[in-house]
Amino acid sequence: MSQYDSELDASGLNCPLPILKAKKALAALQSGQVLRVIATDPGSVKDFEAFAKQTGNELVEQQEEGGKFIFLIKKA
Amino acid sequence: MGDKKFAIIATKGTLDWAYPPFILGSTAAALGYQVGIFFTFYGLNLLKKKLDLKVTSLGNPAMPMPMPVPVMAQILPGMQAMMTSMMKAKMKAKGVASIEELRELCIEAQVRMIACQMTVDLFEYSTSEFIDGIEYGGAATFLEFAGDADITMYM
């Protein structure tokens, strides 16, 4: 399991809330720190890729675990 | 504030049509866009302090219904209120944000909101009915913002 500095559980939340809450959570981190996001919205898979691409925050890792989508995002 | 600019005109004041401007506005702001929304005609309802947005299947045959309801029954008193509360309950169950929540996120993200002064006058609204922190302006104000926008949408 990869290391992370902060965690956001966005389970049960639908578009665009996981992205908006992740953005807020990242704002509280320092550059280089990693945020772990847990989401259940299947649309979040493509959305977090698009979020990373457009904001420059790196999507270090993503995986599916028993119906949950886990993302590791490193703050730019 | 980012380099990219996104301009939206919001013209509708129903619960369902309140979503596109606030979802795209808040998300674009999170992605680093500079966002401006111009609220005109019925869209002004989205800026009221006390939101009372409704949804109706009348004139909207594509709206999914839990059971088929003939149009003649859809006009009965109380049907609109019932559909609105059913829609809100469904949204809550599916984890869809409320309009209040999305609007608050837009405000936090410094989305610029401009109320159409002409429609405010036309419908004789008082500015005290609207949330604080918004601007009042006209077509030229919107075009000044939208003129060099990367994306402009009419909703």
XYZ file of N, CA and C in Angstrom:
693
model
N 0.847 -1.204 0.000
C 0.000 0.000 0.000
C 0.872 1.240 0.000
N 0.559 2.100 -0.903
C 1.345 3.330 -1.017
C 1.065 4.285 0.144
N 2.005 5.132 0.360
C 1.898 6.122 1.432
C 1.050 7.307 0.989
N 0.358 7.886 1.947
C -0.365 9.129 1.652
C -0.421 10.000 2.890
N -0.675 11.284 2.674
C -0.642 12.247 3.773
C -2.023 12.600 4.304
N -3.017 12.414 3.437
C -4.357 12.806 3.841
C -5.347 11.936 3.074
N -6.535 11.758 3.653
C -7.501 10.883 3.007
C -8.870 11.552 2.922
N -9.540 11.323 1.789
C -10.883 11.867 1.593
C -11.815 10.732 1.217
N -12.844 10.528 2.023
C -13.828 9.499 1.683
C -15.021 10.164 1.006
N -15.101 9.987 -0.310
C -16.198 10.579 -1.083
C -17.206 9.498 -1.478
N -17.262 8.431 -0.696
C -18.202 7.348 -0.990
C -19.639 7.856 -0.951
N -20.430 7.414 -1.918
C -21.835 7.808 -1.955
C -22.094 9.134 -2.625
N -21.036 9.881 -2.884
C -21.212 11.196 -3.510
C -21.147 11.077 -5.022
N -21.943 11.887 -5.672
C -22.023 11.849 -7.131
C -21.381 13.094 -7.737
N -21.135 13.013 -9.031
C -20.527 14.101 -9.810
C -21.227 15.422 -9.543
N -20.532 16.510 -9.330
C -19.078 16.676 -9.342
C -18.465 16.694 -7.955
N -19.198 16.213 -6.939
C -18.722 16.381 -5.563
C -17.365 15.742 -5.257
N -17.078 14.501 -5.734
C -15.751 13.945 -5.421
C -14.601 14.850 -5.904
N -14.762 15.413 -7.101
C -13.728 16.303 -7.643
C -13.629 17.582 -6.814
N -14.780 18.172 -6.502
C -14.770 19.443 -5.768
C -14.199 19.260 -4.371
N -14.526 18.139 -3.731
C -14.005 17.890 -2.383
C -12.515 17.548 -2.422
N -12.107 16.864 -3.499
C -10.678 16.553 -3.649
C -9.883 17.842 -3.851
N -10.436 18.734 -4.631
C -9.767 20.020 -4.878
C -9.540 20.758 -3.562
N -10.586 20.753 -2.717
C -10.490 21.420 -1.408
C -9.458 20.739 -0.523
N -9.483 19.401 -0.524
C -8.559 18.650 0.323
C -7.112 18.891 -0.120
N -6.910 18.998 -1.447
C -5.558 19.243 -1.969
C -5.062 20.636 -1.561
N -6.001 21.557 -1.467
C -5.618 22.935 -1.109
C -4.975 22.982 0.270
N -5.323 22.020 1.126
C -4.784 22.003 2.485
C -3.417 21.320 2.557
N -2.990 20.709 1.438
C -1.714 19.985 1.429
C -0.579 20.846 0.863
N 0.634 20.398 1.150
C 1.829 21.046 0.586
C 2.157 20.363 -0.740
N 2.875 21.065 -1.574
C 3.319 20.492 -2.839
C 4.115 19.206 -2.584
N 3.772 18.144 -3.327
C 4.478 16.873 -3.156
C 3.766 15.899 -2.229
N 2.847 16.428 -1.422
C 2.089 15.541 -0.526
C 1.017 14.801 -1.319
N 0.574 13.666 -0.774
C -0.343 12.797 -1.514
C -1.704 12.700 -0.805
N -2.741 12.830 -1.606
C -4.108 12.691 -1.108
C -4.682 11.373 -1.605
N -5.289 10.623 -0.708
C -5.955 9.382 -1.103
C -7.449 9.659 -1.124
N -8.086 9.358 -2.254
C -9.518 9.594 -2.392
C -10.231 8.259 -2.590
N -11.304 8.070 -1.843
C -12.147 6.885 -2.021
C -13.478 7.369 -2.592
N -13.885 6.778 -3.722
C -15.147 7.185 -4.341
C -15.915 5.954 -4.784
N -17.235 6.124 -4.894
C -18.053 5.021 -5.405
C -18.681 5.380 -6.753
N -18.562 6.638 -7.156
C -19.122 7.091 -8.427
C -18.248 6.546 -9.569
N -18.821 5.667 -10.422
C -18.001 5.092 -11.505
C -17.471 6.163 -12.469
N -18.188 7.286 -12.562
C -17.746 8.383 -13.434
C -16.479 9.040 -12.916
N -16.163 8.814 -11.633
C -15.000 9.481 -11.055
C -13.689 8.976 -11.666
N -13.707 7.767 -12.248
C -12.476 7.212 -12.832
C -11.967 8.117 -13.957
N -12.835 8.414 -14.892
C -12.449 9.301 -15.986
C -12.256 10.731 -15.494
N -13.109 11.120 -14.536
C -13.050 12.501 -14.050
C -11.751 12.815 -13.320
N -11.230 11.871 -12.539
C -9.977 12.151 -11.839
C -8.785 12.182 -12.802
N -8.881 11.377 -13.862
C -7.835 11.467 -14.898
C -7.856 12.857 -15.533
N -9.064 13.318 -15.852
C -9.208 14.640 -16.475
C -8.800 15.756 -15.514
N -9.124 15.555 -14.241
C -8.767 16.537 -13.208
C -7.245 16.665 -13.118
N -6.580 15.501 -13.082
C -5.116 15.498 -12.975
C -4.484 16.181 -14.191
N -4.987 15.838 -15.352
C -4.435 16.392 -16.584
C -4.566 17.919 -16.624
N -5.690 18.406 -16.157
C -5.952 19.835 -16.276
C -5.379 20.669 -15.151
N -5.154 20.047 -13.977
C -4.653 20.836 -12.847
C -3.159 20.638 -12.622
N -2.595 19.609 -13.264
C -1.159 19.368 -13.082
C -0.848 18.540 -11.855
N -1.869 18.249 -11.020
C -1.651 17.331 -9.886
C -1.551 15.918 -10.461
N -0.584 15.162 -9.959
C -0.317 13.862 -10.582
C -1.195 12.749 -10.003
N -1.835 12.011 -10.898
C -2.599 10.832 -10.477
C -1.606 9.681 -10.400
N -1.122 9.431 -9.178
C -0.028 8.490 -8.973
C -0.501 7.048 -9.129
N -1.720 6.820 -8.676
C -2.213 5.450 -8.655
C -3.732 5.446 -8.639
N -4.324 4.474 -9.338
C -5.772 4.305 -9.195
C -6.108 2.834 -9.273
N -7.054 2.437 -8.448
C -7.455 1.034 -8.440
C -8.885 0.884 -7.965
N -9.441 -0.282 -8.298
C -10.788 -0.587 -7.851
C -10.702 -1.662 -6.794
N -11.448 -1.476 -5.720
C -11.389 -2.401 -4.594
C -12.802 -2.642 -4.107
N -13.388 -3.751 -4.485
C -14.724 -4.094 -4.003
C -15.759 -3.004 -4.242
N -15.843 -2.528 -5.488
C -16.845 -1.515 -5.818
C -16.453 -0.102 -5.439
N -15.262 0.047 -4.860
C -14.789 1.386 -4.522
C -13.617 1.740 -5.412
N -13.524 2.995 -5.742
C -12.427 3.481 -6.578
C -11.488 4.283 -5.695
N -10.225 3.892 -5.727
C -9.220 4.547 -4.881
C -8.242 5.298 -5.767
N -8.014 6.542 -5.432
C -7.087 7.373 -6.210
C -6.021 7.933 -5.278
N -4.793 7.960 -5.779
C -3.719 8.652 -5.056
C -3.295 9.832 -5.920
N -3.439 11.017 -5.373
C -3.125 12.226 -6.138
C -2.031 13.003 -5.429
N -0.960 13.261 -6.182
C 0.149 14.027 -5.603
C 0.004 15.488 -5.979
N 0.007 16.348 -4.978
C -0.184 17.772 -5.233
C 0.995 18.369 -5.995
N 0.690 19.133 -7.016
C 1.744 19.755 -7.853
C 2.463 20.847 -7.078
N -6.974 31.946 -9.600
C -7.592 32.196 -10.907
C -6.686 31.711 -12.040
N -7.246 30.905 -12.893
C -6.445 30.310 -13.957
C -6.395 31.164 -15.208
N -5.785 30.603 -16.246
C -5.649 31.321 -17.510
C -6.891 31.151 -18.368
N -7.523 29.985 -18.236
C -8.679 29.719 -19.094
C -9.927 30.388 -18.545
N -10.777 30.783 -19.464
C -12.001 31.485 -19.065
C -13.230 30.769 -19.592
N -14.255 30.697 -18.760
C -15.477 29.984 -19.084
C -16.664 30.904 -18.762
N -17.440 31.205 -19.781
C -18.582 32.107 -19.609
C -19.884 31.347 -19.831
N -20.814 31.533 -18.917
C -22.092 30.817 -18.988
C -23.242 31.828 -18.907
N -24.265 31.600 -19.713
C -25.514 32.348 -19.549
C -26.550 31.362 -19.029
N -27.114 31.650 -17.849
C -28.121 30.779 -17.240
C -29.482 31.443 -17.367
N -30.365 30.794 -18.113
C -31.658 31.429 -18.408
C -32.850 30.710 -17.788
N -32.599 29.564 -17.159
C -33.732 28.774 -16.692
C -33.787 28.692 -15.173
N -34.982 28.606 -14.639
C -35.148 28.683 -13.183
C -35.833 27.478 -12.575
N -35.711 26.324 -13.233
C -36.294 25.118 -12.646
C -35.192 24.319 -11.945
N -35.626 23.410 -11.070
C -34.661 22.626 -10.294
C -33.703 21.846 -11.189
N -34.233 21.209 -12.222
C -33.366 20.405 -13.105
C -32.368 21.282 -13.868
N -32.857 22.411 -14.380
C -31.973 23.273 -15.168
C -31.067 24.157 -14.312
N -31.239 24.082 -13.007
C -30.325 24.820 -12.129
C -28.978 24.106 -12.056
N -28.990 22.810 -12.345
C -27.760 22.020 -12.199
C -26.644 22.346 -13.197
N -26.935 22.383 -14.514
C -25.807 22.581 -15.446
C -24.917 23.792 -15.159
N -25.478 24.997 -14.934
C -24.543 26.100 -14.693
C -23.723 25.948 -13.420
N -24.345 25.443 -12.345
C -23.605 25.345 -11.084
C -22.638 24.158 -11.077
N -22.994 23.052 -11.743
C -22.065 21.921 -11.808
C -20.846 22.294 -12.648
N -21.115 22.821 -13.833
C -19.986 23.163 -14.709
C -19.188 24.341 -14.157
N -19.899 25.288 -13.571
C -19.208 26.448 -13.004
C -18.273 26.056 -11.875
N -18.779 25.251 -10.928
C -17.949 24.869 -9.775
C -16.804 23.957 -10.203
N -17.084 23.048 -11.139
C -16.033 22.131 -11.581
C -14.958 22.872 -12.365
N -15.378 23.758 -13.249
C -14.398 24.533 -14.016
C -13.509 25.345 -13.079
N -14.121 25.916 -12.041
C -13.321 26.691 -11.078
C -12.308 25.785 -10.396
N -12.728 24.548 -10.068
C -11.815 23.590 -9.430
C -10.679 23.200 -10.370
N -10.931 23.260 -11.665
C -9.904 22.917 -12.650
C -9.036 24.125 -13.005
N -9.323 25.245 -12.370
C -8.487 26.417 -12.577
C -9.006 27.432 -13.575
N -10.211 27.218 -14.061
C -10.798 28.207 -14.965
C -11.255 29.432 -14.172
N -11.248 30.546 -14.854
C -11.902 31.739 -14.343
C -13.333 31.663 -14.884
N -14.323 31.637 -13.983
C -15.701 31.385 -14.424
C -16.598 32.584 -14.154
N -17.427 32.903 -15.134
C -18.439 33.946 -14.959
C -19.784 33.419 -15.420
N -20.819 33.621 -14.604
C -22.171 33.189 -14.987
C -23.079 34.417 -15.009
N -23.750 34.597 -16.123
C -24.703 35.694 -16.284
C -26.102 35.116 -16.140
N -26.835 35.584 -15.140
C -28.172 35.042 -14.859
C -29.213 35.996 -15.413
N -30.015 35.499 -16.338
C -31.018 36.355 -16.945
C -32.375 35.659 -16.993
N -33.408 36.444 -17.139
C -34.779 35.933 -17.119
C -34.983 34.944 -15.958
N -35.474 33.741 -16.225
C -35.842 32.846 -15.123
C -34.619 32.350 -14.369
N -33.458 32.481 -14.984
C -32.214 32.108 -14.320
C -31.956 32.928 -13.065
N -32.580 34.099 -12.977
C -32.405 34.933 -11.786
C -32.865 34.214 -10.517
N -33.809 33.297 -10.682
C -34.289 32.529 -9.524
C -33.169 31.765 -8.833
N -32.110 31.475 -9.578
C -30.999 30.701 -9.013
C -30.147 31.548 -8.068
N -30.389 32.848 -8.078
C -29.614 33.747 -7.215
C -30.388 34.186 -5.979
N -31.631 33.713 -5.855
C -32.439 34.111 -4.697
C -31.823 33.557 -3.416
N -31.926 34.366 -2.344
C -31.420 33.901 -1.038
C -32.123 32.611 -0.653
N -33.448 32.644 -0.791
C -34.236 31.467 -0.446
C -34.605 30.778 -1.760
N -33.920 29.670 -2.034
C -34.182 28.945 -3.280
C -35.464 28.141 -3.143
N -36.338 28.280 -4.118
C -37.588 27.511 -4.112
C -37.792 26.977 -5.531
N -36.876 26.118 -5.958
C -36.889 25.643 -7.342
C -37.753 24.401 -7.459
N -38.440 24.330 -8.569
C -39.354 23.199 -8.769
C -39.083 22.521 -10.102
N -39.609 21.316 -10.212
C -39.467 20.581 -11.453
C -40.862 20.108 -11.861
N -41.107 20.031 -13.156
C -42.402 19.566 -13.620
C -42.236 18.677 -14.849
N -43.145 17.732 -14.978
C -43.126 16.879 -16.167
C -43.961 17.497 -17.289
N -44.693 18.567 -16.964
C -45.520 19.203 -17.997
C -44.636 19.833 -19.061
N -44.900 19.506 -20.302
C -44.071 20.035 -21.387
C -42.707 19.391 -21.403
N -42.516 18.351 -20.599
C -41.217 17.686 -20.494
C -41.442 16.178 -20.481
N -41.905 15.626 -21.609
C -42.274 14.207 -21.647
C -41.098 13.260 -21.426
N -39.864 13.778 -21.498
C -38.693 12.910 -21.312
C -38.385 12.668 -19.844
N -39.053 13.404 -18.948
C -38.733 13.237 -17.526
C -39.156 11.848 -17.045
N -38.210 11.066 -16.508
C -38.564 9.717 -16.049
C -39.527 9.809 -14.866
N -40.556 8.979 -14.900
C -41.544 8.967 -13.820
C -41.555 7.555 -13.229
N -41.750 7.460 -11.908
C -41.801 6.125 -11.290
C -42.959 5.296 -11.843
N -44.031 5.992 -12.253
C -45.156 5.289 -12.882
C -45.755 6.239 -13.919
N -46.374 5.696 -14.983
C -46.915 6.598 -15.997
C -48.084 7.414 -15.433
N -48.039 8.715 -15.635
C -49.130 9.590 -15.186
C -49.661 10.326 -16.415
N -50.939 10.199 -16.728
C -51.464 10.902 -17.895
C -51.296 12.416 -17.745
N -51.083 13.090 -18.868
C -50.861 14.542 -18.829
C -52.011 15.253 -18.112
N -53.230 14.804 -18.345
C -54.380 15.453 -17.711
C -54.320 15.342 -16.181
N -53.652 14.324 -15.689
C -53.503 14.183 -14.238
C -52.321 15.003 -13.723
N -51.336 15.221 -14.624
C -50.135 15.964 -14.202
C -50.457 17.426 -13.882
N -51.607 17.928 -14.400
C -51.936 19.333 -14.155
C -52.657 19.533 -12.824
N -52.967 18.454 -12.129
C -53.725 18.578 -10.879
C -52.930 19.336 -9.816
N -53.646 20.082 -8.962
C -52.947 20.813 -7.896
C -52.137 19.849 -7.037
N -50.951 20.276 -6.664
C -50.108 19.453 -5.809
C -49.175 18.519 -6.558
N -49.423 18.321 -7.853
C -48.574 17.399 -8.611
C -47.148 17.930 -8.738
N -47.030 19.228 -9.013
C -45.693 19.820 -9.172
C -44.895 19.719 -7.876
N -45.570 19.993 -6.768
C -44.899 19.912 -5.468
C -44.476 18.469 -5.193
N -45.344 17.539 -5.579
C -45.028 16.135 -5.337
C -43.825 15.695 -6.191
N -43.845 16.078 -7.475
C -42.729 15.710 -8.354
C -41.422 16.314 -7.859
N -41.516 17.567 -7.375
C -40.320 18.245 -6.872
C -39.762 17.518 -5.656
N -40.636 17.132 -4.736
C -40.103 16.471 -3.536
C -39.591 15.066 -3.867
N -40.230 14.404 -4.849
C -39.719 13.091 -5.254
C -38.345 13.220 -5.914
N -38.203 14.240 -6.753
C -36.915 14.464 -7.425
C -35.829 14.779 -6.405
N -36.147 15.625 -5.433
C -35.154 15.988 -4.410
C -34.758 14.768 -3.577
N -35.749 13.925 -3.254
C -35.464 12.722 -2.466
C -34.563 11.777 -3.255
N -34.844 11.666 -4.547
C -34.044 10.788 -5.420
C -32.606 11.305 -5.507
N -32.473 12.601 -5.679
C -31.139 13.193 -5.777
C -30.337 12.962 -4.504
N -31.001 13.137 -3.381
C -30.331 12.953 -2.095
C -29.871 11.502 -1.955
N -30.748 10.571 -2.337
C -30.428 9.142 -2.224
C -29.245 8.767 -3.118
N -29.092 9.481 -4.240
C -28.019 9.163 -5.184
C -26.747 9.968 -4.924
N -26.749 10.737 -3.854
C -25.550 11.503 -3.532
C -25.297 12.678 -4.459
N -26.379 13.163 -5.085
C -26.249 14.351 -5.939
C -26.325 15.581 -5.036
N -25.437 16.509 -5.254
C -25.394 17.707 -4.416
C -26.675 18.513 -4.563
N -27.034 19.256 -3.518
C -28.169 20.169 -3.636
C -27.690 21.423 -4.370
N -28.652 22.165 -4.920
C -28.289 23.408 -5.604
C -27.654 24.390 -4.618
N -28.170 24.416 -3.393
C -27.595 25.301 -2.369
C -26.109 24.997 -2.179
N -25.798 23.689 -2.122
C -24.410 23.260 -1.886
C -23.518 23.654 -3.071
N -24.005 23.387 -4.283
C -23.194 23.710 -5.470
C -22.998 25.217 -5.614
N -24.043 25.969 -5.304
C -23.927 27.426 -5.404
C -22.921 27.942 -4.392
N -22.947 27.365 -3.181
C -21.990 27.759 -2.156
C -20.558 27.457 -2.609
N -20.377 26.294 -3.250
C -19.043 25.923 -3.750
C -18.598 26.891 -4.846
N -19.539 27.348 -5.664
C -19.212 28.342 -6.694
C -18.762 29.650 -6.055
N -19.470 30.054 -5.003
C -19.132 31.306 -4.330
C -17.738 31.199 -3.709
N -17.498 30.072 -3.031
C -16.185 29.829 -2.419
C -15.070 29.881 -3.452
N -15.362 29.338 -4.642
C -14.339 29.264 -5.693
C -14.272 30.564 -6.500
N -14.941 31.589 -5.994
C -14.914 32.917 -6.613
C -15.433 32.944 -8.049
N -16.445 32.123 -8.294
C -17.134 32.211 -9.584
C -17.857 33.557 -9.597
N -17.652 34.272 -10.682
C -18.263 35.598 -10.792
C -19.716 35.438 -11.232
N -20.644 36.001 -10.467
C -22.067 35.872 -10.796
C -22.643 37.249 -11.076
N -23.224 37.351 -12.256
C -23.783 38.630 -12.682
C -25.288 38.470 -12.906
N -26.079 39.273 -12.207
C -27.534 39.261 -12.402
C -27.877 40.280 -13.473
N -28.739 39.889 -14.386
C -29.156 40.784 -15.462
C -30.041 41.890 -14.883
N -29.517 43.111 -14.913
C -30.233 44.246 -14.326
C -31.581 44.481 -15.002
N -31.608 44.294 -16.319
C -32.860 44.515 -17.054
C -33.967 43.581 -16.573
N -33.627 42.287 -16.380
C -34.663 41.342 -15.926
C -35.035 41.581 -14.475
N -34.073 42.049 -13.656
C -34.383 42.388 -12.263
C -35.453 43.477 -12.263
N -35.285 44.467 -13.132
C -36.270 45.559 -13.240
C -37.587 45.046 -13.816
N -37.481 44.228 -14.862
C -38.669 43.718 -15.556
C -39.597 42.974 -14.606
N -39.017 42.100 -13.786
C -39.836 41.296 -12.884
C -40.024 41.985 -11.521
N -39.533 43.206 -11.429
C -39.662 44.002 -10.201
C -39.147 43.266 -8.972
N -37.982 42.636 -9.141
C -37.328 42.007 -8.001
C -36.613 43.086 -7.205
N -36.425 42.825 -5.910
C -35.618 43.722 -5.102
C -34.260 43.045 -4.918
N -33.199 43.839 -4.946
C -31.865 43.242 -4.814
C -31.712 42.552 -3.458
N -32.565 42.914 -2.490
C -32.480 42.271 -1.171
C -32.932 40.806 -1.230
N -33.600 40.418 -2.325
C -34.029 39.019 -2.465
C -32.857 38.129 -2.883
N -31.807 38.760 -3.392
C -30.690 37.981 -3.936
C -29.541 37.843 -2.938
N -28.728 36.804 -3.149
C -27.582 36.582 -2.278
C -26.588 37.739 -2.422
N -25.762 37.901 -1.405
C -24.749 38.964 -1.442
C -23.590 38.543 -2.330
N -22.813 39.511 -2.710
C -21.582 39.221 -3.445
C -21.763 39.057 -4.939
N -22.980 39.301 -5.439
C -23.169 39.205 -6.886
C -23.094 40.604 -7.497
N -22.907 40.631 -8.817
C -22.874 41.914 -9.522
C -24.165 42.075 -10.304
N -24.455 43.309 -10.658
C -25.611 43.581 -11.511
C -25.093 44.254 -12.777
N -25.511 43.725 -13.918
C -25.011 44.307 -15.163
C -25.855 43.877 -16.334
N -25.430 44.299 -17.491
C -26.190 44.008 -18.703
C -25.379 43.253 -19.734
N -25.875 43.258 -20.939
C -25.263 42.511 -22.036
C -23.798 42.898 -22.232
N -23.520 44.188 -22.131
C -22.136 44.633 -22.355
C -21.199 44.100 -21.278
N -21.717 44.022 -20.043
C -20.914 43.482 -18.937
C -20.577 42.016 -19.188
N -21.586 41.262 -19.644
C -21.340 39.850 -19.936
C -20.333 39.711 -21.077
N -20.541 40.495 -22.137
C -19.672 40.362 -23.311
C -18.233 40.777 -23.014
N -18.084 41.700 -22.070
C -16.725 42.094 -21.687
C -15.988 40.890 -21.117
N -16.710 40.084 -20.322
C -16.112 38.877 -19.748
C -15.990 37.777 -20.791
N -17.080 37.568 -21.572
C -17.130 36.449 -22.515
C -16.286 36.687 -23.766
N -15.986 37.944 -24.013
C -15.287 38.306 -25.258
C -13.996 37.552 -25.479
N -13.269 37.276 -24.394
C -12.021 36.532 -24.565
C -12.080 35.202 -23.818
N -13.312 34.679 -23.637
C -13.468 33.389 -22.966
C -13.088 32.248 -23.906
N -12.606 31.150 -23.309
C -12.268 29.969 -24.105
C -13.514 29.147 -24.414
N -14.466 29.185 -23.488
C -15.723 28.457 -23.675
C -16.862 29.398 -23.291
N -17.897 29.410 -24.107
C -19.104 30.149 -23.738
C -20.302 29.247 -23.976
N -21.173 29.182 -22.991
C -22.348 28.311 -23.107
C -23.606 29.046 -22.693
N -24.654 28.705 -23.389
C -25.975 29.248 -23.097
C -26.832 28.116 -22.544
N -27.368 28.306 -21.371
C -28.152 27.224 -20.757
C -29.540 27.713 -20.389
